Amino acid sequence: MSSWTKHDKEYGQLLKELEGIAGREGLVLNPDMERLDKVVGLMTENLVATGRRYCPCKQSHPLDPGKDKVCPCPEWKDEIGDQGNCFCRLFFTK
């Protein structure tokens, strides 16, 4: 399903979860399928490793659960309000 993760089942579940978040907030996911695949694929890797949706765009390397942000991050609504999308370019206004 994704070139960024081998965890196809988890990727599909996460994508549905993110679509639900977008829908509830009146947003859409990025229509650029390459970007969407990358962000969701890397987030899937974080989810499988830690059990949480750590944002791959704002994470430390290596991941630091004590300071790294879970998606959607606390700033996402401000970012979308300012520029029409979140920093990761995952969530967009319609």
mmCIF file with all atom_site columns, C-alpha atoms in Angstrom:
data_model
loop_
_atom_site.group_PDB
_atom_site.id
_atom_site.type_symbol
_atom_site.label_atom_id
_atom_site.label_alt_id
_atom_site.label_comp_id
_atom_site.label_asym_id
_atom_site.label_entity_id
_atom_site.label_seq_id
_atom_site.pdbx_PDB_ins_code
_atom_site.Cartn_x
_atom_site.Cartn_y
_atom_site.Cartn_z
_atom_site.occupancy
_atom_site.B_iso_or_equiv
_atom_site.pdbx_formal_charge
_atom_site.auth_seq_id
_atom_site.auth_comp_id
_atom_site.auth_asym_id
_atom_site.auth_atom_id
_atom_site.pdbx_PDB_model_num
ATOM 1  C CA . MET A 1 1  ? 0.000   0.000  0.000  1.00 0.00 ? 1  MET A CA 1
ATOM 2  C CA . SER A 1 2  ? 2.802   2.430  0.860  1.00 0.00 ? 2  SER A CA 1
ATOM 3  C CA . SER A 1 3  ? 6.420   2.654  -0.165 1.00 0.00 ? 3  SER A CA 1
ATOM 4  C CA . TRP A 1 4  ? 7.192   4.135  3.280  1.00 0.00 ? 4  TRP A CA 1
ATOM 5  C CA . THR A 1 5  ? 6.056   1.239  5.463  1.00 0.00 ? 5  THR A CA 1
ATOM 6  C CA . LYS A 1 6  ? 5.681   -2.528 5.316  1.00 0.00 ? 6  LYS A CA 1
ATOM 7  C CA . HIS A 1 7  ? 2.721   -2.429 7.708  1.00 0.00 ? 7  HIS A CA 1
ATOM 8  C CA . ASP A 1 8  ? -0.105  -2.324 5.168  1.00 0.00 ? 8  ASP A CA 1
ATOM 9  C CA . LYS A 1 9  ? -2.916  -3.189 7.585  1.00 0.00 ? 9  LYS A CA 1
ATOM 10 C CA . GLU A 1 10 ? -1.882  -0.505 10.080 1.00 0.00 ? 10 GLU A CA 1
ATOM 11 C CA . TYR A 1 11 ? -1.355  1.987  7.239  1.00 0.00 ? 11 TYR A CA 1
ATOM 12 C CA . GLY A 1 12 ? -4.907  1.423  5.999  1.00 0.00 ? 12 GLY A CA 1
ATOM 13 C CA . GLN A 1 13 ? -6.348  1.745  9.496  1.00 0.00 ? 13 GLN A CA 1
ATOM 14 C CA . LEU A 1 14 ? -4.390  4.932  10.169 1.00 0.00 ? 14 LEU A CA 1
ATOM 15 C CA . LEU A 1 15 ? -5.426  6.458  6.850  1.00 0.00 ? 15 LEU A CA 1
ATOM 16 C CA . LYS A 1 16 ? -9.097  5.815  7.694  1.00 0.00 ? 16 LYS A CA 1
ATOM 17 C CA . GLU A 1 17 ? -8.589  7.335  11.147 1.00 0.00 ? 17 GLU A CA 1
ATOM 18 C CA . LEU A 1 18 ? -6.985  10.457 9.663  1.00 0.00 ? 18 LEU A CA 1
ATOM 19 C CA . GLU A 1 19 ? -9.771  10.729 7.064  1.00 0.00 ? 19 GLU A CA 1
ATOM 20 C CA . GLY A 1 20 ? -12.254 10.639 9.951  1.00 0.00 ? 20 GLY A CA 1
ATOM 21 C CA . ILE A 1 21 ? -10.423 13.410 11.803 1.00 0.00 ? 21 ILE A CA 1
ATOM 22 C CA . ALA A 1 22 ? -10.348 15.524 8.642  1.00 0.00 ? 22 ALA A CA 1
ATOM 23 C CA . GLY A 1 23 ? -14.045 14.945 7.982  1.00 0.00 ? 23 GLY A CA 1
ATOM 24 C CA . ARG A 1 24 ? -15.096 15.826 11.538 1.00 0.00 ? 24 ARG A CA 1
ATOM 25 C CA . GLU A 1 25 ? -13.111 19.060 11.320 1.00 0.00 ? 25 GLU A CA 1
ATOM 26 C CA . GLY A 1 26 ? -14.411 20.051 7.862  1.00 0.00 ? 26 GLY A CA 1
ATOM 27 C CA . LEU A 1 27 ? -11.003 19.435 6.283  1.00 0.00 ? 27 LEU A CA 1
ATOM 28 C CA . VAL A 1 28 ? -9.555  17.149 3.637  1.00 0.00 ? 28 VAL A CA 1
ATOM 29 C CA . LEU A 1 29 ? -6.351  15.168 3.463  1.00 0.00 ? 29 LEU A CA 1
ATOM 30 C CA . ASN A 1 30 ? -3.675  16.287 1.041  1.00 0.00 ? 30 ASN A CA 1
ATOM 31 C CA . PRO A 1 31 ? -4.725  15.422 -2.538 1.00 0.00 ? 31 PRO A CA 1
ATOM 32 C CA . ASP A 1 32 ? -1.029  14.976 -3.455 1.00 0.00 ? 32 ASP A CA 1
ATOM 33 C CA . MET A 1 33 ? -0.903  11.202 -3.069 1.00 0.00 ? 33 MET A CA 1
ATOM 34 C CA . GLU A 1 34 ? 2.918   11.066 -2.913 1.00 0.00 ? 34 GLU A CA 1
ATOM 35 C CA . ARG A 1 35 ? 3.017   13.491 0.012  1.00 0.00 ? 35 ARG A CA 1
ATOM 36 C CA . LEU A 1 36 ? 0.067   11.801 1.726  1.00 0.00 ? 36 LEU A CA 1
ATOM 37 C CA . ASP A 1 37 ? 1.704   8.389  1.323  1.00 0.00 ? 37 ASP A CA 1
ATOM 38 C CA . LYS A 1 38 ? 4.971   9.642  2.807  1.00 0.00 ? 38 LYS A CA 1
ATOM 39 C CA . VAL A 1 39 ? 3.461   11.324 5.868  1.00 0.00 ? 39 VAL A CA 1
ATOM 40 C CA . VAL A 1 40 ? 0.999   8.511  6.622  1.00 0.00 ? 40 VAL A CA 1
ATOM 41 C CA . GLY A 1 41 ? 3.623   5.845  5.918  1.00 0.00 ? 41 GLY A CA 1
ATOM 42 C CA . LEU A 1 42 ? 6.171   7.363  8.281  1.00 0.00 ? 42 LEU A CA 1
ATOM 43 C CA . MET A 1 43 ? 3.469   8.000  10.879 1.00 0.00 ? 43 MET A CA 1
ATOM 44 C CA . THR A 1 44 ? 2.509   4.320  10.561 1.00 0.00 ? 44 THR A CA 1
ATOM 45 C CA . GLU A 1 45 ? 6.081   3.350  11.390 1.00 0.00 ? 45 GLU A CA 1
ATOM 46 C CA . ASN A 1 46 ? 5.912   5.529  14.509 1.00 0.00 ? 46 ASN A CA 1
ATOM 47 C CA . LEU A 1 47 ? 2.518   4.069  15.434 1.00 0.00 ? 47 LEU A CA 1
ATOM 48 C CA . VAL A 1 48 ? 3.717   0.478  15.104 1.00 0.00 ? 48 VAL A CA 1
ATOM 49 C CA . ALA A 1 49 ? 6.869   1.227  17.125 1.00 0.00 ? 49 ALA A CA 1
ATOM 50 C CA . THR A 1 50 ? 5.244   3.240  19.924 1.00 0.00 ? 50 THR A CA 1
ATOM 51 C CA . GLY A 1 51 ? 1.471   2.802  19.806 1.00 0.00 ? 51 GLY A CA 1
ATOM 52 C CA . ARG A 1 52 ? 0.982   6.545  19.179 1.00 0.00 ? 52 ARG A CA 1
ATOM 53 C CA . ARG A 1 53 ? 0.620   8.705  16.049 1.00 0.00 ? 53 ARG A CA 1
ATOM 54 C CA . TYR A 1 54 ? 3.842   10.676 16.398 1.00 0.00 ? 54 TYR A CA 1
ATOM 55 C CA . CYS A 1 55 ? 4.115   13.324 13.715 1.00 0.00 ? 55 CYS A CA 1
ATOM 56 C CA . PRO A 1 56 ? 6.982   12.418 11.365 1.00 0.00 ? 56 PRO A CA 1
ATOM 57 C CA . CYS A 1 57 ? 7.392   16.062 10.318 1.00 0.00 ? 57 CYS A CA 1
ATOM 58 C CA . LYS A 1 58 ? 8.054   17.443 13.785 1.00 0.00 ? 58 LYS A CA 1
ATOM 59 C CA . GLN A 1 59 ? 9.853   14.537 15.416 1.00 0.00 ? 59 GLN A CA 1
ATOM 60 C CA . SER A 1 60 ? 13.322  14.227 16.859 1.00 0.00 ? 60 SER A CA 1
ATOM 61 C CA . HIS A 1 61 ? 15.721  11.667 15.443 1.00 0.00 ? 61 HIS A CA 1
ATOM 62 C CA . PRO A 1 62 ? 15.610  9.313  17.183 1.00 0.00 ? 62 PRO A CA 1
ATOM 63 C CA . LEU A 1 63 ? 12.000  9.741  18.252 1.00 0.00 ? 63 LEU A CA 1
ATOM 64 C CA . ASP A 1 64 ? 11.641  11.283 21.715 1.00 0.00 ? 64 ASP A CA 1
ATOM 65 C CA . PRO A 1 65 ? 8.211   10.452 23.189 1.00 0.00 ? 65 PRO A CA 1
ATOM 66 C CA . GLY A 1 66 ? 8.855   12.962 25.961 1.00 0.00 ? 66 GLY A CA 1
ATOM 67 C CA . LYS A 1 67 ? 8.863   15.938 23.617 1.00 0.00 ? 67 LYS A CA 1
ATOM 68 C CA . ASP A 1 68 ? 7.685   14.851 20.154 1.00 0.00 ? 68 ASP A CA 1
ATOM 69 C CA . LYS A 1 69 ? 4.141   15.648 19.077 1.00 0.00 ? 69 LYS A CA 1
ATOM 70 C CA . VAL A 1 70 ? 1.240   13.315 18.408 1.00 0.00 ? 70 VAL A CA 1
ATOM 71 C CA . CYS A 1 71 ? -0.900  13.999 15.329 1.00 0.00 ? 71 CYS A CA 1
ATOM 72 C CA . PRO A 1 72 ? -2.896  16.111 15.159 1.00 0.00 ? 72 PRO A CA 1
ATOM 73 C CA . CYS A 1 73 ? -0.435  18.355 16.961 1.00 0.00 ? 73 CYS A CA 1
ATOM 74 C CA . PRO A 1 74 ? -1.506  21.199 19.249 1.00 0.00 ? 74 PRO A CA 1
ATOM 75 C CA . GLU A 1 75 ? -0.658  23.792 16.576 1.00 0.00 ? 75 GLU A CA 1
ATOM 76 C CA . TRP A 1 76 ? -2.511  22.234 13.644 1.00 0.00 ? 76 TRP A CA 1
ATOM 77 C CA . LYS A 1 77 ? -5.612  24.432 13.761 1.00 0.00 ? 77 LYS A CA 1
ATOM 78 C CA . ASP A 1 78 ? -3.536  27.619 13.977 1.00 0.00 ? 78 ASP A CA 1
ATOM 79 C CA . GLU A 1 79 ? -1.370  26.463 11.065 1.00 0.00 ? 79 GLU A CA 1
ATOM 80 C CA . ILE A 1 80 ? -4.442  25.625 8.972  1.00 0.00 ? 80 ILE A CA 1
ATOM 81 C CA . GLY A 1 81 ? -6.022  28.974 9.862  1.00 0.00 ? 81 GLY A CA 1
ATOM 82 C CA . ASP A 1 82 ? -2.870  30.839 8.836  1.00 0.00 ? 82 ASP A CA 1
ATOM 83 C CA . GLN A 1 83 ? -1.888  28.977 5.680  1.00 0.00 ? 83 GLN A CA 1
ATOM 84 C CA . GLY A 1 84 ? -4.733  26.629 4.726  1.00 0.00 ? 84 GLY A CA 1
ATOM 85 C CA . ASN A 1 85 ? -2.855  23.484 5.736  1.00 0.00 ? 85 ASN A CA 1
ATOM 86 C CA . CYS A 1 86 ? -0.930  22.073 8.655  1.00 0.00 ? 86 CYS A CA 1
ATOM 87 C CA . PHE A 1 87 ? 2.875   22.113 8.733  1.00 0.00 ? 87 PHE A CA 1
ATOM 88 C CA . CYS A 1 88 ? 3.071   18.506 7.503  1.00 0.00 ? 88 CYS A CA 1
ATOM 89 C CA . ARG A 1 89 ? 0.750   19.271 4.603  1.00 0.00 ? 89 ARG A CA 1
ATOM 90 C CA . LEU A 1 90 ? -1.474  16.432 5.784  1.00 0.00 ? 90 LEU A CA 1
ATOM 91 C CA . PHE A 1 91 ? -4.683  18.353 6.592  1.00 0.00 ? 91 PHE A CA 1
ATOM 92 C CA . PHE A 1 92 ? -6.046  21.052 4.250  1.00 0.00 ? 92 PHE A CA 1
ATOM 93 C CA . THR A 1 93 ? -9.056  23.314 4.141  1.00 0.00 ? 93 THR A CA 1
ATOM 94 C CA . LYS A 1 94 ? -11.687 22.276 1.594  1.00 0.00 ? 94 LYS A CA 1
#
